[in-house]
Short mmCIF file of C-alpha atoms in Angstrom, two decimals:
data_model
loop_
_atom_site.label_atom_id
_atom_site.label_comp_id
_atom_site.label_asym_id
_atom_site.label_seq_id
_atom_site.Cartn_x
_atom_site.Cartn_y
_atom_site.Cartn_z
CA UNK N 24 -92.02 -10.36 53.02
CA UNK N 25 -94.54 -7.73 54.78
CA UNK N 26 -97.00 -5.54 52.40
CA UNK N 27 -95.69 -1.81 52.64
CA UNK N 28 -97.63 0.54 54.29
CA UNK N 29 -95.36 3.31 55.07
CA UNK N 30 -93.61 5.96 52.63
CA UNK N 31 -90.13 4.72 54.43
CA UNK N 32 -91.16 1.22 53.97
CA UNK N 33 -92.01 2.15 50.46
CA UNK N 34 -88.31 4.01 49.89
CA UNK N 35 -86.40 1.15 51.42
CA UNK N 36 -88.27 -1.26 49.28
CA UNK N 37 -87.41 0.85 46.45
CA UNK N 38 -83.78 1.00 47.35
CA UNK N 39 -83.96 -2.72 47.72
CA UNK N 40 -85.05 -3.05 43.74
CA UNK N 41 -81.89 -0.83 42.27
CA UNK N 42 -79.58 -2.98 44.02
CA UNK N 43 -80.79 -5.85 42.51
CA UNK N 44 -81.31 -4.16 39.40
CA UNK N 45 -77.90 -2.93 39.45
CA UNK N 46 -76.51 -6.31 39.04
CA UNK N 47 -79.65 -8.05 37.87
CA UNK N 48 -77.24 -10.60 35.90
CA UNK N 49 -75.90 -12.18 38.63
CA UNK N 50 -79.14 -12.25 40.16
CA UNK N 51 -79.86 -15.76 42.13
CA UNK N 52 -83.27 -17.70 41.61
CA UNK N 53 -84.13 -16.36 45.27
CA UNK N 54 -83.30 -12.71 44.19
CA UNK N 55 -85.18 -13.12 40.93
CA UNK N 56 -88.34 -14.05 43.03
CA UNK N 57 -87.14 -11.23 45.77
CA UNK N 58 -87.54 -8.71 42.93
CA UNK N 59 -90.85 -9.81 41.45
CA UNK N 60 -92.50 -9.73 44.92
CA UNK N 61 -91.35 -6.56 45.55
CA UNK N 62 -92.94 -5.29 42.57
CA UNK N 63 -95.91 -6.49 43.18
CA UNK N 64 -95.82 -5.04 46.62
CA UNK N 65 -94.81 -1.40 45.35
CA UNK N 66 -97.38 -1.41 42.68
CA UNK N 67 -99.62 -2.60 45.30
CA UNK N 68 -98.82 0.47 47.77
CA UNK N 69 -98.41 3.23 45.16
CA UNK N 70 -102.34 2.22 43.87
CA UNK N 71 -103.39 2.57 46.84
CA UNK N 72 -101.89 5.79 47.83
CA UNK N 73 -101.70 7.52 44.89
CA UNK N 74 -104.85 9.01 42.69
CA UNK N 75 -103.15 9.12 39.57
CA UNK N 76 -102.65 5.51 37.80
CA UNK N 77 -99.05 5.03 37.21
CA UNK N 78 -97.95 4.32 33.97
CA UNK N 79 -96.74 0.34 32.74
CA UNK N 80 -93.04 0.16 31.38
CA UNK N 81 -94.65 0.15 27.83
CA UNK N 82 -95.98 3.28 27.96
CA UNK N 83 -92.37 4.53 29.73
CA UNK N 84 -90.54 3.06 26.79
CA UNK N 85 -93.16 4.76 24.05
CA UNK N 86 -92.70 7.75 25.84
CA UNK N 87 -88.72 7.65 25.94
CA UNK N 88 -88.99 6.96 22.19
CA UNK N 89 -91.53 9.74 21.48
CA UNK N 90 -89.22 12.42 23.28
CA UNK N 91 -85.85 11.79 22.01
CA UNK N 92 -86.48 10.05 18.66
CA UNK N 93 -85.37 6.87 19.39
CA UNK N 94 -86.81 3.93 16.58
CA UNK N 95 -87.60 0.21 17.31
CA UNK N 96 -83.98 -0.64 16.23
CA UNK N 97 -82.88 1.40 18.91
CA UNK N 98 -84.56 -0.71 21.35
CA UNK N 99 -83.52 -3.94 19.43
CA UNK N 100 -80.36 -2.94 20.23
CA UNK N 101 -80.87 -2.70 24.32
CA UNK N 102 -83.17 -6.03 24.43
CA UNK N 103 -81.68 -8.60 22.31
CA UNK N 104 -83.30 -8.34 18.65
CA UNK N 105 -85.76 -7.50 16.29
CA UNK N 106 -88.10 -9.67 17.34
CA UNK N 107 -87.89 -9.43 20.78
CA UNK N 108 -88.63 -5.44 20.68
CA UNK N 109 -91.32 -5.93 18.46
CA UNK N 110 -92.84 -7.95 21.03
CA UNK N 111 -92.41 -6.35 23.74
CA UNK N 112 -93.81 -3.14 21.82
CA UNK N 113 -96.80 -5.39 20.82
CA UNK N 114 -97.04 -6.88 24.58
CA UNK N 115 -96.09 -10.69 23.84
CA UNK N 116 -93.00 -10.45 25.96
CA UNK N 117 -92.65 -8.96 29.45
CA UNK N 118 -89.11 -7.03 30.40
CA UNK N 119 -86.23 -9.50 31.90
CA UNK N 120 -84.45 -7.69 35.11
CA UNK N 121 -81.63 -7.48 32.51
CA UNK N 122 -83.67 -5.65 29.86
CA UNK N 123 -84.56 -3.52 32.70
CA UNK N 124 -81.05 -2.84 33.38
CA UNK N 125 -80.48 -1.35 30.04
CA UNK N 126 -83.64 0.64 29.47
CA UNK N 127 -82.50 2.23 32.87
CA UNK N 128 -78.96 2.74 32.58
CA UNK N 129 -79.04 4.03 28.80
CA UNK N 130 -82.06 5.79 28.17
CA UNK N 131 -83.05 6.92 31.71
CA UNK N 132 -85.70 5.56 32.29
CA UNK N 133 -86.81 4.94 35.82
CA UNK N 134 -86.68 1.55 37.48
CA UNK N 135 -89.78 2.04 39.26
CA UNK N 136 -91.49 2.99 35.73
CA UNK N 137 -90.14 -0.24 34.17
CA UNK N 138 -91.66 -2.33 37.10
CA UNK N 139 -94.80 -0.61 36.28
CA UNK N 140 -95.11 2.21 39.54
CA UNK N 141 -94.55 5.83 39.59
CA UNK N 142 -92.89 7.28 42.93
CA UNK N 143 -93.09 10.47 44.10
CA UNK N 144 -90.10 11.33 45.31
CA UNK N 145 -87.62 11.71 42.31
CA UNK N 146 -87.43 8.44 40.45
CA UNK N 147 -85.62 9.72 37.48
CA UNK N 148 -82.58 12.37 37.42
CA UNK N 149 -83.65 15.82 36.86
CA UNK N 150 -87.27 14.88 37.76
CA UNK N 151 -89.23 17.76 39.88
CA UNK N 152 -89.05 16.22 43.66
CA UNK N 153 -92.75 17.23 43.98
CA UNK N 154 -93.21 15.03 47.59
CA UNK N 155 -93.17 17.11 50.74
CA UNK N 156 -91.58 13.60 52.54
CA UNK N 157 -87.69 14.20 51.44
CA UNK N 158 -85.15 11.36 53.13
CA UNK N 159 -82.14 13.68 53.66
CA UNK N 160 -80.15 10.46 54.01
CA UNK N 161 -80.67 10.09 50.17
CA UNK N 162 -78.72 13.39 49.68
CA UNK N 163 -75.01 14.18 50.47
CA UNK N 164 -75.83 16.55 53.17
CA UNK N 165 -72.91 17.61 54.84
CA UNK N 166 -71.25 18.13 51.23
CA UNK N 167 -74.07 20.03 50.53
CA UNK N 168 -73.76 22.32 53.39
CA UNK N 169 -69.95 22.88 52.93
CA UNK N 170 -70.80 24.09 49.96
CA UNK N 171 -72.95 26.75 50.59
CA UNK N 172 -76.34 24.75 48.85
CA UNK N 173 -78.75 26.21 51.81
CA UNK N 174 -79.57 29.84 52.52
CA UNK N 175 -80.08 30.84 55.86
CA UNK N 176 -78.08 28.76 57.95
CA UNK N 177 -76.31 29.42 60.84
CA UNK N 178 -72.92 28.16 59.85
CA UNK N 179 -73.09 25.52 62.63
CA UNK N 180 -73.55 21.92 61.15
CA UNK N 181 -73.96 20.40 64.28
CA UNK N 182 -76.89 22.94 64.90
CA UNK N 183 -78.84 23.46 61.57
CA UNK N 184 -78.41 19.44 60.66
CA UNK N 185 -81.49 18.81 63.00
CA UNK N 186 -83.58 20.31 60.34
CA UNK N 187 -82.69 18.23 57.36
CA UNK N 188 -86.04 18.42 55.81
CA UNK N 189 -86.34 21.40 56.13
CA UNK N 190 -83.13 22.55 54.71
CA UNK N 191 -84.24 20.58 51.59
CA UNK N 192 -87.39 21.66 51.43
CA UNK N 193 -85.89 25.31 51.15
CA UNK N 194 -83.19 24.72 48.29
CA UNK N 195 -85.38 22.62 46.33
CA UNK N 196 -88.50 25.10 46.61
CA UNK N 197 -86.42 28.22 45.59
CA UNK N 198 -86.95 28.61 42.53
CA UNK N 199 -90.13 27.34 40.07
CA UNK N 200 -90.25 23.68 39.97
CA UNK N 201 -88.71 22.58 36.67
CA UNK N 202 -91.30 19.71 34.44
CA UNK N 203 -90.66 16.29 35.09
CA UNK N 204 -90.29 13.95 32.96
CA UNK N 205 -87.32 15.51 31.65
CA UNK N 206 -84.78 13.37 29.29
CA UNK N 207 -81.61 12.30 31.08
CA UNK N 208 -78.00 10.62 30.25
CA UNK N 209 -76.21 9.07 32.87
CA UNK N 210 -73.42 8.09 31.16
CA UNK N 211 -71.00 6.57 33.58
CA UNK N 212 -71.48 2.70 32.43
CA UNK N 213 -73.42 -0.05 33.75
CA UNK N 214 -70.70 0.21 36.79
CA UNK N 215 -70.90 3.81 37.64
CA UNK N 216 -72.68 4.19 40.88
CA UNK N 217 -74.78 7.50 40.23
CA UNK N 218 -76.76 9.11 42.98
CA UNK N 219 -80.15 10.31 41.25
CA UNK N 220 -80.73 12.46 44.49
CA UNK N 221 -77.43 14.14 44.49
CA UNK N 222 -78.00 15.14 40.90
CA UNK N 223 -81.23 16.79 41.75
CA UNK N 224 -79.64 19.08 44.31
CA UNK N 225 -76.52 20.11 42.23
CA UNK N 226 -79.46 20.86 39.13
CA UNK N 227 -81.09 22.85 42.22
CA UNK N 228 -78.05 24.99 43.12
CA UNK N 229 -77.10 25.81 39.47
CA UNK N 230 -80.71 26.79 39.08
CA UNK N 231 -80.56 29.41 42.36
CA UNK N 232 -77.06 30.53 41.64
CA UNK N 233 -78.46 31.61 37.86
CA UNK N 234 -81.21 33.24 39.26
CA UNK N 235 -78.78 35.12 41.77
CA UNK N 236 -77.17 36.64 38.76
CA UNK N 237 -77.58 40.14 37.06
CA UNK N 238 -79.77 39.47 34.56
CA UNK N 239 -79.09 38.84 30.98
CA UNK N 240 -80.15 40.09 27.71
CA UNK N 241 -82.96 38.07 26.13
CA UNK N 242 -82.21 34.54 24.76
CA UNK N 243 -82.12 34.58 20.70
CA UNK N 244 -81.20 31.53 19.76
CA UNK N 245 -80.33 32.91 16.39
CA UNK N 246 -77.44 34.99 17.85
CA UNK N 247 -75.23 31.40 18.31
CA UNK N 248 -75.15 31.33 14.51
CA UNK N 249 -72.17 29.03 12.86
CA UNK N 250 -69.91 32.66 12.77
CA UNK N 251 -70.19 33.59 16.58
CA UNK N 252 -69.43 29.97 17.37
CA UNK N 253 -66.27 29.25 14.95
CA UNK N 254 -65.09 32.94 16.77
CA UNK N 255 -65.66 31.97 20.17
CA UNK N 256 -63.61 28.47 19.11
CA UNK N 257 -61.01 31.28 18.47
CA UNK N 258 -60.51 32.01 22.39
CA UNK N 259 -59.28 28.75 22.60
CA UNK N 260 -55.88 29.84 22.21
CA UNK N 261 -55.75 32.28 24.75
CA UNK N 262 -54.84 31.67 28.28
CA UNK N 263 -58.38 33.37 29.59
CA UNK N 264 -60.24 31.56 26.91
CA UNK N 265 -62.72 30.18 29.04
CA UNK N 266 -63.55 32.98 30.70
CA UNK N 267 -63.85 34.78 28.07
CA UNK N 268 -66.19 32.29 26.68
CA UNK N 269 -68.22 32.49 29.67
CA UNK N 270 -68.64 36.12 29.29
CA UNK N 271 -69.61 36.51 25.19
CA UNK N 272 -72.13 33.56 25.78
CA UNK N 273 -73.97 35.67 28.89
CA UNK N 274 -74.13 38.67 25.87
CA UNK N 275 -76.35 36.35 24.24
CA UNK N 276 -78.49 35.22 26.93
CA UNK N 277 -77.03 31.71 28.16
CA UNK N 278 -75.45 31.90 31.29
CA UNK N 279 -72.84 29.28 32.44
CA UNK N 280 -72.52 28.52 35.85
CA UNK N 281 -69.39 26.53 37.09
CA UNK N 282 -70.51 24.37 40.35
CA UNK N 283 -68.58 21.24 41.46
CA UNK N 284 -70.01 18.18 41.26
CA UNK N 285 -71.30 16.26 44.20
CA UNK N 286 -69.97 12.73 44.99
CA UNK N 287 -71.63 10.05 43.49
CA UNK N 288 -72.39 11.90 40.43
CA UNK N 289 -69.45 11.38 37.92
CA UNK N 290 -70.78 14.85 36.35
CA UNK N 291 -69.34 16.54 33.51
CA UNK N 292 -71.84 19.02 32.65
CA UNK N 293 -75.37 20.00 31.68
CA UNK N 294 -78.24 22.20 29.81
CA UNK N 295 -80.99 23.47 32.12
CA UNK N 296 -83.83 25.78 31.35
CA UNK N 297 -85.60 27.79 33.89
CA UNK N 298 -89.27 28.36 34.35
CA UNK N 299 -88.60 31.36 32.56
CA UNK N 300 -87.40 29.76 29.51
CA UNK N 301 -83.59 30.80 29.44
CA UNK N 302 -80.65 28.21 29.05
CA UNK N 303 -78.09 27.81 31.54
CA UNK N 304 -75.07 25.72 30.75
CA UNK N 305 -73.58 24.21 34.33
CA UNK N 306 -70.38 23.08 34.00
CA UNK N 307 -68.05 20.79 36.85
CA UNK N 308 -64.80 21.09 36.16
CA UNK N 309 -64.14 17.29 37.06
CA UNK N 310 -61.63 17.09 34.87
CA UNK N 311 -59.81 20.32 35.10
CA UNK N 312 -58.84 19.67 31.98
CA UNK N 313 -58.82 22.48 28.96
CA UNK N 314 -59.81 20.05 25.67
CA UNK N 315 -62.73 18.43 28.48
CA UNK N 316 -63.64 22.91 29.29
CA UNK N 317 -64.08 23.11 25.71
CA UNK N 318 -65.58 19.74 24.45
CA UNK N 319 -67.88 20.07 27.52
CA UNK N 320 -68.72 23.31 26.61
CA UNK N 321 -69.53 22.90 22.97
CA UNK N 322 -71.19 19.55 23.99
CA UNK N 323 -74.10 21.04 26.05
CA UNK N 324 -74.31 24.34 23.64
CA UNK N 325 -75.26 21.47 21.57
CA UNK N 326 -77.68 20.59 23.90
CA UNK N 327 -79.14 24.26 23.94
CA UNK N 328 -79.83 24.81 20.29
CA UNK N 329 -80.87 21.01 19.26
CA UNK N 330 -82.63 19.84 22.43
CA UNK N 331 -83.31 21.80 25.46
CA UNK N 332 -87.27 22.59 25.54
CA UNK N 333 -89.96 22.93 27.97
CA UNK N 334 -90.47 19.29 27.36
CA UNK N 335 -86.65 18.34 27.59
CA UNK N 336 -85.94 20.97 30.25
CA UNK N 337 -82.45 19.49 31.73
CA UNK N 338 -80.06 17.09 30.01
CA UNK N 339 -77.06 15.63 32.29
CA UNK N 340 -73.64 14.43 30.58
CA UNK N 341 -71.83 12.40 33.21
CA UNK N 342 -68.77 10.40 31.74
CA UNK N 343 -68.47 12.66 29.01
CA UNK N 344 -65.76 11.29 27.56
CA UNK N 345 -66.85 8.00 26.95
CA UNK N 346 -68.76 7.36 23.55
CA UNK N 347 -72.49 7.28 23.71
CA UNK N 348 -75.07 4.94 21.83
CA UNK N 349 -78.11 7.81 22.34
CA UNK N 350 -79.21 9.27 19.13
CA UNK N 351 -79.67 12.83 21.63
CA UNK N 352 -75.94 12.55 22.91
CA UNK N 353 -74.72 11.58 19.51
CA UNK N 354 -76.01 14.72 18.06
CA UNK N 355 -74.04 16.73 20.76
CA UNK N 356 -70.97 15.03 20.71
CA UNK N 357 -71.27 15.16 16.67
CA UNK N 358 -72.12 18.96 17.24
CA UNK N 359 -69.30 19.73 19.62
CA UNK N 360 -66.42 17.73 17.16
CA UNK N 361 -67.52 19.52 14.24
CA UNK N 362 -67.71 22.91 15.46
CA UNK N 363 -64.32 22.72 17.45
CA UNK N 364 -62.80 21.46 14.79
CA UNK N 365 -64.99 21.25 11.22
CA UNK N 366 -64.55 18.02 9.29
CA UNK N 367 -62.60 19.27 6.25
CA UNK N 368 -59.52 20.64 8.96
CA UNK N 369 -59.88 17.49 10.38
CA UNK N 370 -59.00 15.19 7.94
CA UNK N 371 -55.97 17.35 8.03
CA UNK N 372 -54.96 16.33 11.77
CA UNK N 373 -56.23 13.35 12.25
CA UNK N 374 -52.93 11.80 11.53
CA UNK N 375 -50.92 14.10 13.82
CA UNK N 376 -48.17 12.31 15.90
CA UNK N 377 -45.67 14.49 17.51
CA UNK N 378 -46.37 17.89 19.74
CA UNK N 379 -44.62 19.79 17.44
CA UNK N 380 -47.05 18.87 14.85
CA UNK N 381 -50.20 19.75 16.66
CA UNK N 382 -48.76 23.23 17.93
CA UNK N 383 -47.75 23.97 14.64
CA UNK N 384 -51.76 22.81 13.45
CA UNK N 385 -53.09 24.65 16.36
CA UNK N 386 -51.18 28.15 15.18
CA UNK N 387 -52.52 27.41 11.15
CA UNK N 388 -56.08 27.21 12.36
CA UNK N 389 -56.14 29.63 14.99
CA UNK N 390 -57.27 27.02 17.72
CA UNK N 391 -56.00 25.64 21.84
CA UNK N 392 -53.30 22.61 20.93
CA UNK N 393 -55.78 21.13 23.62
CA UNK N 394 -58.53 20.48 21.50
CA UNK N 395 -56.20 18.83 18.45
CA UNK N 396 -54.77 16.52 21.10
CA UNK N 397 -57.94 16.01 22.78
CA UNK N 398 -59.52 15.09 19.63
CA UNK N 399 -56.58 12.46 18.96
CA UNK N 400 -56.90 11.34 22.20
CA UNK N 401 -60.97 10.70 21.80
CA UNK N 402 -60.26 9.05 18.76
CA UNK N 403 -58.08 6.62 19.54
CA UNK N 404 -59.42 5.71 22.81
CA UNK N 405 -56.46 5.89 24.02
CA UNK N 406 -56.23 8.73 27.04
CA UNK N 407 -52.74 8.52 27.99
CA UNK N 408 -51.95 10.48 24.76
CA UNK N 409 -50.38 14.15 24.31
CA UNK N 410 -50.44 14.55 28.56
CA UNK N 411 -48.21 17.54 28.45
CA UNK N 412 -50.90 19.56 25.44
CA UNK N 413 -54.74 19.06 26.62
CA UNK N 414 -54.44 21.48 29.50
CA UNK N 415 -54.22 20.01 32.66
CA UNK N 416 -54.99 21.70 35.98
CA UNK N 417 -55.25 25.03 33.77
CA UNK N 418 -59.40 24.88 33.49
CA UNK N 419 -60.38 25.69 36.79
CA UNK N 420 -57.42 27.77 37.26
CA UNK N 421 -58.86 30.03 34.00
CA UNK N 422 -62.12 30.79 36.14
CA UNK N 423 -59.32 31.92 39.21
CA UNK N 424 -60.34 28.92 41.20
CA UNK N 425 -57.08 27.63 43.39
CA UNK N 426 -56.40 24.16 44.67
CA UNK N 427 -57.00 25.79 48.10
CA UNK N 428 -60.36 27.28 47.04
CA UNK N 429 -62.07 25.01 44.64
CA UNK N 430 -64.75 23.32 46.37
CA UNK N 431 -63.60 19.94 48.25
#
């Protein structure tokens, strides 16, 4: 194995290490020894090329637990035990490449940070890409381009794709570069395959396309008090709910963009904030689902009021209807149940069998049939539940998107 000594060696070698990450218990001796020499060899490179000493996987674990609360039973929880997190916290115990695993796949944190190297193209998802040298093969491209993602093109794929870089450069330098560092979810389980690259460029685009909008009235967080919010549950019932919903949220300053995700993402939804400090809720579709619309919704409004900051500037929810371990997510999903439906009403429905039953619910309380039998279905982990009430194909239909036009 060759020292690196170019930024594509460098990238390949990184690629090399999530791989082996990604199924770090299988791992053979000879991979095991693959994946400590090429940590050596990436520290090696980024010291050399970079000013700025990067930061061990110590300090990237404090700092996860600094920014989003987590406790040392948290990371007992990822790493074995008690004991073990207490020494790894007091550095008596080095990370395994299945700790690693973990601390990557549920709290974010960056591979290269947990081998002990900071990169500087975008390690984490949502990070700023702040390197000039882009790989375009990282990115879906062509999806991208369908989709409208770069301004001034000629329409010609063939034409404009031998300027890769610079189409990047242009859609990712739009707008003012977000803070890295950012806390992430990517949800999806330890088998999702999630393209960190694709997510920055879909963050990108919902970033421009807010910008592109007529602009909003200032952002008081104070207007989403408990009574706006139990009203705007309220246009559940209608047909042009979401909409609707779309429309009294951009009266109080958050805008929500819908933007389909890109492959390799397994996106639900997220909470951005510009430069300028305003929220903006994206939202997928993926589902096209009404009782995923709403949870989704209320999910990352969640997000908004509890945890979006300058510090915390983007949160992703991929997988969103999977249960989360996160204290962050936990708080959001908590937020979203109880506000869609409060806790006293649900003790009420919880025991709800037939359709019937949850219409008739849905009419006393003045809320969509798809959230009841959403919530049932959540609850019992059990998905093939109530098919004909949560909604389906009616979400992306509500914002007048057609089979034909939504975005392939």
């Amino acid at each position: 194995m060759k020292p690196i000594k170019t930024p594509e060696q460098h990238a390949e070698a990184l690629s090399r290490v999530d791989r082996l990450m990604s199924r770090s218990e299988h791992l053979s001796e000879k991979q095991q020894d693959e994946l400590e020499v090429l940590s050596v060899l990436i520290e090696t490179y980024e010291r050399e090329t970079h000013a700025v000493s990067p930061p061990t996987a110590l300090e990237a674990i404090r700092f996860r637990m600094m920014q989003t609360g987590y406790r040392q039973k948290d990371l007992a929880a990822l790493v074995g035990g008690p004991s073990r997190a207490s020494e790894i916290l007091n550095e008596k115990r080095e990370l395994t490449p299945e700790m690693m695993r973990r601390l990557r796949d549920e709290w974010g944190i960056p591979a290269d940070s947990l081998l002990g190297g900071r990169v500087p193209q975008p390690p984490s998802l949502g990070s700023t890409l702040a390197s000039p040298a882009r790989d375009p093969k990282q990115y879906p491209m062509k999806q991208m381009y369908d989709r409208k993602y770069f301004a001034g093109t000629s329409g010609d794929w063939k034409s404009d794709r031998r300027d890769q870089p610079g189409l990047l450069d242009r859609l990712l330098n739009a707008c003012s570069p977000q803070p890295t560092l950012a806390y992430n979810r990517q949800g999806g389980g330890s088998k999702a395959k999630i393209n960190p690259y694709a997510l920055e460029a879909w963050r990108q685009r919902v970033i421009v396309r807010a910008a592109e909008e007529k602009q909003l009235p200032a952002w008081n967080r104070e207007a989403l008090d408990d009574r706006f919010l139990r009203w705007m549950v309220g246009l559940s019932c209608l047909a042009e709910g979401p909409q609707l919903a779309r429309e009294e949220l951009a009266k109080k300053g958050v805008q929500v963009i819908i933007e389909a995700r890109l492959d390799e993402t397994h996106l639900d939804g997220a909470a951005l904030l510009t430069a300028e400090g305003r929220p903006v809720i994206g939202l997928t579709l993926r589902h096209n689902r009404l009782d995923n619309f709403w949870f989704t919704l209320f999910h990352e409004i969640g997000h908004v009021l509890r945890h979006l900051s300058p510090e915390t500037p983007v949160l992703f929810d991929s997988e969103i209807d999977q249960k989360k371990t996160g204290k962050i997510e936990l708080e959001a999903d908590r937020f979203a149940l109880d506000t869609l439906i409060p806790p006293a009403v649900w003790s009420e429905m919880r025991h709800l069998q037939s359709a019937d039953e949850i219409r008739a619910a849905a009419d006393k309380h003045q809320l969509g049939a798809a959230i009841i039998a959403g919530r049932l279905r959540r609850e019992a982990n059990d998905y093939r539940k109530h098919p004909t009430l949560i909604g389906n194909r009616k979400a992306r239909a509500a914002f007048g998107f057609t089979e034909i036009t939504w975005p392939k």
